[in-house]
PDB file of C-alpha atoms in Angstrom:
ATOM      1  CA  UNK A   1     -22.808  12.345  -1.806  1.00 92.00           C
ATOM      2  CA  UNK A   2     -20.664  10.114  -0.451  1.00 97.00           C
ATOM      3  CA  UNK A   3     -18.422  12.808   2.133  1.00 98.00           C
ATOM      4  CA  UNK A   4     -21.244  14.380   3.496  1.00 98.00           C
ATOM      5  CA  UNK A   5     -24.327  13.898   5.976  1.00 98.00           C
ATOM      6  CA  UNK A   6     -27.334  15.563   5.965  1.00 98.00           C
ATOM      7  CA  UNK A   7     -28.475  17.446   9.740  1.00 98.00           C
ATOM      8  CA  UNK A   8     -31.238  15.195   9.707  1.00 98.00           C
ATOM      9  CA  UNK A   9     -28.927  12.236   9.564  1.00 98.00           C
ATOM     10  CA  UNK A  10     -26.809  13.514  11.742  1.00 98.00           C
ATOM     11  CA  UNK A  11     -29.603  13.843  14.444  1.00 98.00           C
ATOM     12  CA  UNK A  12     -31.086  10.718  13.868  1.00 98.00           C
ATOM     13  CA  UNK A  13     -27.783   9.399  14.169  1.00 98.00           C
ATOM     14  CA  UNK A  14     -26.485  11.541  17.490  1.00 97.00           C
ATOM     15  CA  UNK A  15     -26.243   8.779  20.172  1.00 96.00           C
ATOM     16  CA  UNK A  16     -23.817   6.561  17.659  1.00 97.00           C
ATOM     17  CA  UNK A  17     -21.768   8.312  16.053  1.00 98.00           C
ATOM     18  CA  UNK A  18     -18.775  11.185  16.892  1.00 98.00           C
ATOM     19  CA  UNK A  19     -19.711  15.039  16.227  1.00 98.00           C
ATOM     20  CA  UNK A  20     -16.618  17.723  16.304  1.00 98.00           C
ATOM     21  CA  UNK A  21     -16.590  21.358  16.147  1.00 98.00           C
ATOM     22  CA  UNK A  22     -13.711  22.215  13.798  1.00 98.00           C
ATOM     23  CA  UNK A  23     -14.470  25.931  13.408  1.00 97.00           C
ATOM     24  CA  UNK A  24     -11.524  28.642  13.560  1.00 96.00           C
ATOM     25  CA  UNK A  25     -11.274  32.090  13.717  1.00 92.00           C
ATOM     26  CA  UNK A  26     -10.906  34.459  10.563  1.00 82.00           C
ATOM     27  CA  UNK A  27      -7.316  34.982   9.189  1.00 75.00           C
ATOM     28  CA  UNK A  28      -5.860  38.064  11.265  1.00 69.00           C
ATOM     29  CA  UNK A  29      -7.783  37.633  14.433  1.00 74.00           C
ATOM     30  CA  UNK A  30      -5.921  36.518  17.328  1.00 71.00           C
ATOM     31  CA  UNK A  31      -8.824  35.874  19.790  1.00 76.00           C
ATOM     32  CA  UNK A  32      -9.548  32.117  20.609  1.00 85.00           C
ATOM     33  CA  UNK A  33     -12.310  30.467  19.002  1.00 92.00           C
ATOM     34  CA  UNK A  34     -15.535  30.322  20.635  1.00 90.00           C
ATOM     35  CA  UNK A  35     -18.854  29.610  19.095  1.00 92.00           C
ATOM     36  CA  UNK A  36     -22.368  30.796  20.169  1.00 92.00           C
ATOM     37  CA  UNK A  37     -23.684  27.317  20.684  1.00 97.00           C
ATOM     38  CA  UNK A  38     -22.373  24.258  19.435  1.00 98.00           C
ATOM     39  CA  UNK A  39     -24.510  20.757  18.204  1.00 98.00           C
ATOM     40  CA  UNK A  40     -25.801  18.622  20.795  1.00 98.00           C
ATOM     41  CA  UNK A  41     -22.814  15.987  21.567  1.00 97.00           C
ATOM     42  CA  UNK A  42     -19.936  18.066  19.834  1.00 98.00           C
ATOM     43  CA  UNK A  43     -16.505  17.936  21.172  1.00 98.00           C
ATOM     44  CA  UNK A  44     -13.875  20.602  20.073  1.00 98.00           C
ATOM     45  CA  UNK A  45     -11.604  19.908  16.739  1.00 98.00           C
ATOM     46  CA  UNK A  46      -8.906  22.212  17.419  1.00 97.00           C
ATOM     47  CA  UNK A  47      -6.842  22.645  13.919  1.00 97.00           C
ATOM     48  CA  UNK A  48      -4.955  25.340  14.644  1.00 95.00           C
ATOM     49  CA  UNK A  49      -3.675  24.831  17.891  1.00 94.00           C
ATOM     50  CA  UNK A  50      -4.131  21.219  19.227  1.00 96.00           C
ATOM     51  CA  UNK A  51      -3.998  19.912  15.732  1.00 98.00           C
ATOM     52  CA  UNK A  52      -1.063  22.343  14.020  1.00 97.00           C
ATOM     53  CA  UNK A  53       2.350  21.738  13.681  1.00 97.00           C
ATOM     54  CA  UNK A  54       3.852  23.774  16.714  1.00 92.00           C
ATOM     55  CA  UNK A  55       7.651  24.760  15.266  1.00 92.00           C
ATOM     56  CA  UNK A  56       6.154  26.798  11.953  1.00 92.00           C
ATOM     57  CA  UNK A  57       5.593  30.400  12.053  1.00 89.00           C
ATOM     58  CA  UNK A  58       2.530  28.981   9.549  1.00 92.00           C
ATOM     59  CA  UNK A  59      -0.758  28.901  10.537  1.00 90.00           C
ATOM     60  CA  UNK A  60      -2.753  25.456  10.691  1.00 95.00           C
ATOM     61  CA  UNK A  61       0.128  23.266   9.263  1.00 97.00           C
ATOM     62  CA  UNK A  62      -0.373  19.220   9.349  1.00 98.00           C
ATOM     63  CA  UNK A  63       0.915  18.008  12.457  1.00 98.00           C
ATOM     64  CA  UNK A  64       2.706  14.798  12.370  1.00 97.00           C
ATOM     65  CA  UNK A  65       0.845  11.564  12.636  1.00 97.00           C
ATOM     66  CA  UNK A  66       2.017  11.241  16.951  1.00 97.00           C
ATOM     67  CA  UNK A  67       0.774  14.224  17.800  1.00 98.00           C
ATOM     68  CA  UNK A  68      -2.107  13.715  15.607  1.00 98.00           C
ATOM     69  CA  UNK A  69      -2.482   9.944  17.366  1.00 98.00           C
ATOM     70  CA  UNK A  70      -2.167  10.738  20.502  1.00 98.00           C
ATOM     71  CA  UNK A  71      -4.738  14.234  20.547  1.00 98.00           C
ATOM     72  CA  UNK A  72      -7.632  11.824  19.333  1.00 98.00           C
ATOM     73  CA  UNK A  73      -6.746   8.945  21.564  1.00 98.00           C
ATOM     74  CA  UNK A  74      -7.697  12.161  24.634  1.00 97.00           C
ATOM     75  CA  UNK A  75     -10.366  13.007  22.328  1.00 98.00           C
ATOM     76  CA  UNK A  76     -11.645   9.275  22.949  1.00 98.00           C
ATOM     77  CA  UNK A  77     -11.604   8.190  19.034  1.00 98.00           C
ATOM     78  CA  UNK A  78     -11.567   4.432  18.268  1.00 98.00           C
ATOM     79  CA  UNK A  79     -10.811   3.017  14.916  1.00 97.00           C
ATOM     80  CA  UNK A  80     -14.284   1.815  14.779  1.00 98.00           C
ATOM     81  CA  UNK A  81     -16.103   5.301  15.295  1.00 98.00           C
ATOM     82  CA  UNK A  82     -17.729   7.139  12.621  1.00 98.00           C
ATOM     83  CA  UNK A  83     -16.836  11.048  12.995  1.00 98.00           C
ATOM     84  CA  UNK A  84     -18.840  13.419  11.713  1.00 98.00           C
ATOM     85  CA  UNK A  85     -17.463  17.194  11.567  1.00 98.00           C
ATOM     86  CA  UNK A  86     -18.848  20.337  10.966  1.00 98.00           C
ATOM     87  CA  UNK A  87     -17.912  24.573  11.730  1.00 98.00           C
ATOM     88  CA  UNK A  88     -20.147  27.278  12.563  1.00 97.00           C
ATOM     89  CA  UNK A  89     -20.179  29.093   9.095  1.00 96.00           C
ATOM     90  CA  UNK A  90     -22.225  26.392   6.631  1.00 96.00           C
ATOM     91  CA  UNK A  91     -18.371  24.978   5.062  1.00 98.00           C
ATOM     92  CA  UNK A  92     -15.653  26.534   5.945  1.00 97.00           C
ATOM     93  CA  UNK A  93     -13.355  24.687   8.029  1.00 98.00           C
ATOM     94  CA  UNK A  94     -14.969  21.405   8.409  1.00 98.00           C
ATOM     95  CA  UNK A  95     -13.234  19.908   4.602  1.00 98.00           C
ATOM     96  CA  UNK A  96      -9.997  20.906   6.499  1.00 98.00           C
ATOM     97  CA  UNK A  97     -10.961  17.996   9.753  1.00 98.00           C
ATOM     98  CA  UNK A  98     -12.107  15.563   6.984  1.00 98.00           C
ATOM     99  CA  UNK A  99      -9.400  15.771   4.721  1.00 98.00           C
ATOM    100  CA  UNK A 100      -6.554  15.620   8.200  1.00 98.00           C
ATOM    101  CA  UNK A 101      -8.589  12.490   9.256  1.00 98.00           C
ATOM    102  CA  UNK A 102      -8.908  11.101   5.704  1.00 98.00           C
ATOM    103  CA  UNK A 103      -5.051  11.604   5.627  1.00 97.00           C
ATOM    104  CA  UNK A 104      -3.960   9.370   8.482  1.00 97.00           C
ATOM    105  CA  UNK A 105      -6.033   6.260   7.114  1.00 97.00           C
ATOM    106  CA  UNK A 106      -9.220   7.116   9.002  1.00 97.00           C
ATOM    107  CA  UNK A 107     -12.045   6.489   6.328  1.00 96.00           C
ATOM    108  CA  UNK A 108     -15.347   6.511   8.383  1.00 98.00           C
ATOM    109  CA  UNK A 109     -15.727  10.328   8.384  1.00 98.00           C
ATOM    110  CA  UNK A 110     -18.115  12.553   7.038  1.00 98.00           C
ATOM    111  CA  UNK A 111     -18.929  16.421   7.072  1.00 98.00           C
ATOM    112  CA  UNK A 112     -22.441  17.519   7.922  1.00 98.00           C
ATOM    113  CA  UNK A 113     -23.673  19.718   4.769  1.00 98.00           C
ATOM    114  CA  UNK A 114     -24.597  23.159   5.772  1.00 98.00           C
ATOM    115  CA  UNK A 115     -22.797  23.090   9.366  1.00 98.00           C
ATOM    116  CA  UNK A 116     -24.058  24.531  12.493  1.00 98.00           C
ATOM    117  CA  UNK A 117     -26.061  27.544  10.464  1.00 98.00           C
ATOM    118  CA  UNK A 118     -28.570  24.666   8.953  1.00 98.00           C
ATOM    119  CA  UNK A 119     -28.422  22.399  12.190  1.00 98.00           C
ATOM    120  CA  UNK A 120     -30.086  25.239  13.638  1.00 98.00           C
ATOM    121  CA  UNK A 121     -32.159  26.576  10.522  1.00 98.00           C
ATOM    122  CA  UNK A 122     -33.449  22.948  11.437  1.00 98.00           C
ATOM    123  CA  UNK A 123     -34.162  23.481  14.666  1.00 98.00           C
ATOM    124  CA  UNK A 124     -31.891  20.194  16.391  1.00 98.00           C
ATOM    125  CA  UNK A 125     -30.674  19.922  19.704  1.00 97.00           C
ATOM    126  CA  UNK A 126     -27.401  22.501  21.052  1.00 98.00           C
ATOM    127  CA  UNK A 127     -25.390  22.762  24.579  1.00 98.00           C
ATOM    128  CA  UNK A 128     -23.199  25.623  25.543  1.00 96.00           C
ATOM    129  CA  UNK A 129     -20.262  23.710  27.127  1.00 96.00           C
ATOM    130  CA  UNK A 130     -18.038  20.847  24.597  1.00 96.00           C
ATOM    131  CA  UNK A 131     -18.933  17.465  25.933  1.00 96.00           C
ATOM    132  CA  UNK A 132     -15.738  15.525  27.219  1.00 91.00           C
ATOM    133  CA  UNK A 133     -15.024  11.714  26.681  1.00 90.00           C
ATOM    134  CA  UNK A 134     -13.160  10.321  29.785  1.00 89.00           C
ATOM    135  CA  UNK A 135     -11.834   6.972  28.204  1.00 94.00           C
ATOM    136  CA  UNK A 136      -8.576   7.014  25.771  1.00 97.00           C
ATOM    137  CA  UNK A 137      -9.283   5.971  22.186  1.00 98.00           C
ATOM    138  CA  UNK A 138      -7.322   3.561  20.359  1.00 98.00           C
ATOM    139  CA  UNK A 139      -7.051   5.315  17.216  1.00 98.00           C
ATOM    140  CA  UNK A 140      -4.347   4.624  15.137  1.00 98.00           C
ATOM    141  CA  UNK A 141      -2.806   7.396  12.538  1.00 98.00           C
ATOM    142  CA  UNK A 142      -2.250   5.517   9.763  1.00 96.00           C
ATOM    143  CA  UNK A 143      -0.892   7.635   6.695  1.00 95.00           C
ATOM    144  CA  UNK A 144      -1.894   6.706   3.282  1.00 84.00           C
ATOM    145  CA  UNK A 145       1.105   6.468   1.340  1.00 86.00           C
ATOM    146  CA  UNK A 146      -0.598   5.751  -1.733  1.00 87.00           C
ATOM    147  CA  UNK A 147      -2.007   8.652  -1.948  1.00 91.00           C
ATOM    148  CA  UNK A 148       0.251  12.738  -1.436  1.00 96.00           C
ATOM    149  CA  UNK A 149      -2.799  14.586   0.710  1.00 98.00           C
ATOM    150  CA  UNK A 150      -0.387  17.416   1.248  1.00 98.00           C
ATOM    151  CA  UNK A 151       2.558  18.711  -0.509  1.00 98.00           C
ATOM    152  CA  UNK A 152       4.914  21.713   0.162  1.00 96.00           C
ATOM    153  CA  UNK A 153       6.227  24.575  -1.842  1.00 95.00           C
ATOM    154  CA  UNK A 154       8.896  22.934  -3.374  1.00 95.00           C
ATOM    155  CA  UNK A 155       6.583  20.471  -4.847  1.00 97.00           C
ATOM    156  CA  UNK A 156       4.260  23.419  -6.094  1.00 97.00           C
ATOM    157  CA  UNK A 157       7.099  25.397  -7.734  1.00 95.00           C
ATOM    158  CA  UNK A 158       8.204  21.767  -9.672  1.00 96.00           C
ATOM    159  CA  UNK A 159       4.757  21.568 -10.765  1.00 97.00           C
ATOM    160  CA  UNK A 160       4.490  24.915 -12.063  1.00 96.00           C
ATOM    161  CA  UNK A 161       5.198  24.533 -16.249  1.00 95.00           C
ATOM    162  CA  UNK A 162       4.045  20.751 -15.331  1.00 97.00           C
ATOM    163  CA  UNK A 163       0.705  20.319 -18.249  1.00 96.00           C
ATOM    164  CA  UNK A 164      -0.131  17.442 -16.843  1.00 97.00           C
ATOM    165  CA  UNK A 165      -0.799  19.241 -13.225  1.00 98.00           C
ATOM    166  CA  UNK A 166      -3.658  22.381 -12.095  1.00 98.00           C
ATOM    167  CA  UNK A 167      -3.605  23.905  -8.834  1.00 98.00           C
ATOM    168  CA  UNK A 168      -6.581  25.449  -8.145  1.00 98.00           C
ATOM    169  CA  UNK A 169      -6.692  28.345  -5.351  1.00 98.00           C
ATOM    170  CA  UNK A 170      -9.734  28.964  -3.286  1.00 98.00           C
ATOM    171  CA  UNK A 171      -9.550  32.865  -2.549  1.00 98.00           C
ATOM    172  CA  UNK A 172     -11.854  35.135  -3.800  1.00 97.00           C
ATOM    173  CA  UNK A 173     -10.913  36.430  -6.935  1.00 97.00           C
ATOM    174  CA  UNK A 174      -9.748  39.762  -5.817  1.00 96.00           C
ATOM    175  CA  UNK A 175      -7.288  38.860  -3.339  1.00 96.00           C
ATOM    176  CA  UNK A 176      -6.487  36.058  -6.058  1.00 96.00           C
ATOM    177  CA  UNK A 177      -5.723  38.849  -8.486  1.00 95.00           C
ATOM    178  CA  UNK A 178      -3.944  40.566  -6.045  1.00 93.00           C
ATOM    179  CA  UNK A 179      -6.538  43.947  -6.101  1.00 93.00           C
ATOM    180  CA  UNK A 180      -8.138  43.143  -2.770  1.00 92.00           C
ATOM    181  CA  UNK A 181      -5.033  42.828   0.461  1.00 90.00           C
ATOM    182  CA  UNK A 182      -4.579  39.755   2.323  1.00 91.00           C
ATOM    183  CA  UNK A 183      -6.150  39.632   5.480  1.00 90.00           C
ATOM    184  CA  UNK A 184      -2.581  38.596   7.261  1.00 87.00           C
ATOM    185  CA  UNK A 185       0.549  41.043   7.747  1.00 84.00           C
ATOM    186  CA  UNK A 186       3.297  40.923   5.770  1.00 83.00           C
ATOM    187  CA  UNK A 187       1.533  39.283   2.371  1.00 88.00           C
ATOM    188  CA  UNK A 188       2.181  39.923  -0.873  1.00 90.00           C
ATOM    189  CA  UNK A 189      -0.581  40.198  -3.527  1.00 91.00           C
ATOM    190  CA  UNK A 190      -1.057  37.798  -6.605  1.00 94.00           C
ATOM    191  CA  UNK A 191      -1.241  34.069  -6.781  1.00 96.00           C
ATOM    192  CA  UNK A 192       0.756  31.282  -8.056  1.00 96.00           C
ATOM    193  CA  UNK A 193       1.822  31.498 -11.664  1.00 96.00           C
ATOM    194  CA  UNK A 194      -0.585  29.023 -13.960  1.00 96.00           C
ATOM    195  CA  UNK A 195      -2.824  28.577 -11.299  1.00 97.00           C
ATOM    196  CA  UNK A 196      -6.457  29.230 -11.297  1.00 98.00           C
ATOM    197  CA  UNK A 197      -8.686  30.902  -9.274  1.00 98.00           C
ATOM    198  CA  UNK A 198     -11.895  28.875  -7.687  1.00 98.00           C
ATOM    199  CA  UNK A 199     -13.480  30.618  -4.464  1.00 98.00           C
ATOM    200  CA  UNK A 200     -14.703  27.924  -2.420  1.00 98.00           C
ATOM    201  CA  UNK A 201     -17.899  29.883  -2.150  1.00 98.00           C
ATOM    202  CA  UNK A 202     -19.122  28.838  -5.635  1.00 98.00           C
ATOM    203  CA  UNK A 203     -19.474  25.436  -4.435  1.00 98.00           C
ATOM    204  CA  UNK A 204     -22.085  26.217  -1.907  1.00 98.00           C
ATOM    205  CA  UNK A 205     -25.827  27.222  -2.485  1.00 97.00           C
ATOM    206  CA  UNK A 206     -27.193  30.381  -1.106  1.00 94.00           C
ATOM    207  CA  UNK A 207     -28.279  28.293   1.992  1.00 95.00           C
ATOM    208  CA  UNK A 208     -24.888  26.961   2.300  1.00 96.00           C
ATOM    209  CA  UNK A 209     -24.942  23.649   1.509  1.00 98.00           C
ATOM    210  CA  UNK A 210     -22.876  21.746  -1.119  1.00 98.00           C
ATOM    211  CA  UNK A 211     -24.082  21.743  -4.821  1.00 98.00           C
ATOM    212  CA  UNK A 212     -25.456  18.794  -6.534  1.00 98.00           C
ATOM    213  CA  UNK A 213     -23.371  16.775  -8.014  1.00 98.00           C
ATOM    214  CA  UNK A 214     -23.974  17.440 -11.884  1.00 98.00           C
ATOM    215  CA  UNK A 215     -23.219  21.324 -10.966  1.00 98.00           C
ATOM    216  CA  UNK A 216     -19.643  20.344  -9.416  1.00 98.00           C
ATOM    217  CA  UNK A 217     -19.044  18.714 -12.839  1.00 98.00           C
ATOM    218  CA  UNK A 218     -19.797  21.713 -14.481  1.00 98.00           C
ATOM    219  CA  UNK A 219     -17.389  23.864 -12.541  1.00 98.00           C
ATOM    220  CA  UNK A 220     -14.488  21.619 -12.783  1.00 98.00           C
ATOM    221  CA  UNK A 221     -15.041  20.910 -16.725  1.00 97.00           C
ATOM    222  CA  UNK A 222     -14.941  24.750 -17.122  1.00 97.00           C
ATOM    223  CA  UNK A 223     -11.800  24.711 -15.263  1.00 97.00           C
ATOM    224  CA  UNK A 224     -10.681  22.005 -17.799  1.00 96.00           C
ATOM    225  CA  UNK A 225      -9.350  19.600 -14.994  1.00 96.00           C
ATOM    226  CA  UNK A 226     -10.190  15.954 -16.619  1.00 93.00           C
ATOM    227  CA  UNK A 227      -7.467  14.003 -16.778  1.00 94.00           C
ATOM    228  CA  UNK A 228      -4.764  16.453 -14.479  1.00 96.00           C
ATOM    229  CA  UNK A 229      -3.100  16.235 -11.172  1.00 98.00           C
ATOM    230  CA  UNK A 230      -5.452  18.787  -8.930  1.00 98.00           C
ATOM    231  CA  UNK A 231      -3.480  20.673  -6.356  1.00 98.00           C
ATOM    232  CA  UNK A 232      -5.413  23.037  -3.817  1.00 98.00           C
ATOM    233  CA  UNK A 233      -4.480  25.801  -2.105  1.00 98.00           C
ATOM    234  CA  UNK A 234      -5.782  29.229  -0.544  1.00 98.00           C
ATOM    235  CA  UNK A 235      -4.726  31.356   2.606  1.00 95.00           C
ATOM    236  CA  UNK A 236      -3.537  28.685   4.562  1.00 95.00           C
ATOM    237  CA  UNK A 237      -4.586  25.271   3.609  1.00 97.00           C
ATOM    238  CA  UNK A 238      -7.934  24.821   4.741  1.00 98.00           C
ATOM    239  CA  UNK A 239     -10.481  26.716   2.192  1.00 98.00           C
ATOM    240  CA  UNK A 240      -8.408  24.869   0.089  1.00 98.00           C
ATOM    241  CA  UNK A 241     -10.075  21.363   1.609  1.00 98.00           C
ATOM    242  CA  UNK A 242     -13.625  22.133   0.163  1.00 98.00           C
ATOM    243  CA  UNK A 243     -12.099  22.136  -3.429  1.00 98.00           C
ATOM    244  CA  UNK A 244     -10.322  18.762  -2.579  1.00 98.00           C
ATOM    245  CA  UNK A 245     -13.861  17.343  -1.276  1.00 98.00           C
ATOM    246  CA  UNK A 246     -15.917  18.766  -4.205  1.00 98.00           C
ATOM    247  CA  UNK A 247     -13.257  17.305  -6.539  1.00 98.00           C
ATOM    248  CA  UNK A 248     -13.278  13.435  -5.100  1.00 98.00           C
ATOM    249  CA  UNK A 249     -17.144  13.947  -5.110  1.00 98.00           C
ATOM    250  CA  UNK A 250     -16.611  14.362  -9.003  1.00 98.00           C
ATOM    251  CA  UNK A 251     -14.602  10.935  -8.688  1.00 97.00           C
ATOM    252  CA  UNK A 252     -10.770  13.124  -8.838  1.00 97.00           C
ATOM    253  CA  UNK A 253      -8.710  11.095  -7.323  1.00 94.00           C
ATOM    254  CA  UNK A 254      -4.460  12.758  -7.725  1.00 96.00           C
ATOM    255  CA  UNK A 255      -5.829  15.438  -5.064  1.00 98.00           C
ATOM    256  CA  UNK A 256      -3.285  17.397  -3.089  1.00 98.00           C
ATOM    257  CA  UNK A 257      -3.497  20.229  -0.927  1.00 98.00           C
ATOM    258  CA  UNK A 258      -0.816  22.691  -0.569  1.00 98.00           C
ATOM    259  CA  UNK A 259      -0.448  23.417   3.185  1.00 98.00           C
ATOM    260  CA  UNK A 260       1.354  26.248   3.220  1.00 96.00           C
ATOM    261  CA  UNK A 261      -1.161  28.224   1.023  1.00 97.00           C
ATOM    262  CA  UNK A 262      -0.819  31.832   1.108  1.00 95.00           C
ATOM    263  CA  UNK A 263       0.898  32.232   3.976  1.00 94.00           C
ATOM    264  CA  UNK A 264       3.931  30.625   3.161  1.00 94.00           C
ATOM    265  CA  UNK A 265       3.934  31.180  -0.666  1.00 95.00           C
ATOM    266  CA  UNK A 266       2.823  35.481  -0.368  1.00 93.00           C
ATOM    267  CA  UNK A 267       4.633  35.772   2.851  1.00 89.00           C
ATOM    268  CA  UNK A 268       8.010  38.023   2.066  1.00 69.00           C
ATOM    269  CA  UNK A 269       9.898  36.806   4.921  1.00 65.00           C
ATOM    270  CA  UNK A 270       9.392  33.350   4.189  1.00 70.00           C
ATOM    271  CA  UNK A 271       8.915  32.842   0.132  1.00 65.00           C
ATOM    272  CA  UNK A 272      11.844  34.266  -1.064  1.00 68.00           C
ATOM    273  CA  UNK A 273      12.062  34.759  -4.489  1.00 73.00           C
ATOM    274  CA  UNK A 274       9.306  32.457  -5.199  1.00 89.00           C
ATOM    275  CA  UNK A 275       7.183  33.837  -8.299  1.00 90.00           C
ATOM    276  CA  UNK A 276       3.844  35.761  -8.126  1.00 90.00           C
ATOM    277  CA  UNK A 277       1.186  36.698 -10.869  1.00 89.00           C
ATOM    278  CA  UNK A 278      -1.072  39.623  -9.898  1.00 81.00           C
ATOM    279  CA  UNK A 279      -3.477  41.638 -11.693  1.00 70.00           C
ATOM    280  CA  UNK A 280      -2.200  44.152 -14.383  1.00 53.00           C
ATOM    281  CA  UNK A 281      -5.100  46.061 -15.558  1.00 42.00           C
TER     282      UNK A 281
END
């Protein structure tokens, strides 16, 4: 696939290429994030702090392409790296670091299929401690302006009775049917009207890794997504990210993710009046 590296790529590929830990902590734990061991190399991919809009009572918003700039110019990116990204749970928050980086023009980046649980299962090379890079990059955020890689509620709620347009939510289906509560304070239960439910789960084998391609097919054709706008979205934006990546493997291309998610949408203080489905059995 074209998105993703294998860990035996990866490692034969260490000493050339970028490697960043983009894992995050579970929704409703405050603690920082700190792994157990991290892949030989790695430097830290910090997308909810470092990397998150800072005046948003959201969590993990897109920060604006300066701030975005300027954190991987410290970071030591150059336009001509290749990054590679990966988090400690197989795919969970890596999507969310390729589709960011994919957003601001930056094309040579890949996830590494499986994450740090196979780089292990593998038995490759880990250090304790994030390595540091003491010269400044000259990476250069370029948006993409052909192409909407996130939108906002307002855009969601216009797309609502829109045919032509699926949003596709990656929580499990109870929370997505509103019988199982959110894991943040303060959230409703439900999902957005018309949209459909696909955990980001299904798209992973048992071991983790990212279904072949002809099973990805399968899952969006049962959706019925040919030929429809494909808009993304889950607790806060970044589950959401493995649906976008499974859909451009499929060749998808009008792919947006909603950034506010969950949190902004099921969030009573902040939503409004903004319509909810929910389970009525």
């Amino acid at each position: 696939m074209k998105n993703l590296k294998s860990c035996a790529w990866v490692a034969k590929h260490l000493e050339s290429v970028m490697v960043f830990d983009a894992g995050i902590v579970k929704p409703g734990q405050d603690e920082p994030y700190k792994p157990f061991t991290i892949v030989k190399g790695a430097q830290r991919f910090d997308i909810s702090y470092a990397l998150s809009e800072e005046n948003t009572a959201l969590s993990n918003m897109m920060c604006d392409q300066y701030q975005f700039q300027s954190h991987m110019r410290q970071l030591g990116v150059n336009q001509t790296d290749t990054i590679v990204v990966y988090d400690d749970r197989g795919l969970f928050s890596a999507a969310r670091a390729w589709w960011m980086l994919k957003s601001m023009g930056f094309e040579q980046v890949f996830i590494m299929d499986g994450g740090l649980p196979e780089w292990i299962r593998c038995g490759y090379a880990t250090q304790q401690a994030y390595s540091k890079i003491n010269e400044i990059g000259d990476f250069i955020a370029q948006p993409d302006i052909t192409r909407t890689y996130f939108i906002d509620k307002e855009k969601v709620l216009n797309s609502i009775s829109d045919s032509d347009c699926l949003l596709l939510d990656a929580r499990s289906p109870l929370r997505f049917s509103g019988r199982e509560p959110e894991p943040r304070i303060d959230m409703r239960g439900g999902h957005i009207p018309n949209s459909k439910n696909l955990h980001y789960s299904a798209l992973l084998s048992e071991r983790g890794l990212v279904r072949p391609l002809a099973e990805l097919h399968i899952i969006f054709n049962r959706l019925e997504c040919t030929d429809k706008s494909l808009q993304f979205s889950c607790g806060s934006g970044v589950t959401a990210c493995i649906l976008a990546l499974a859909a451009d493997e499929c060749g998808y291309r009008d792919l947006s993710v909603y950034d506010g998610s969950w949190s902004e949408w099921g969030n009573s203080a902040l939503s409004g009046e903004l319509p909810i489905h929910c389970y009525e059995g």
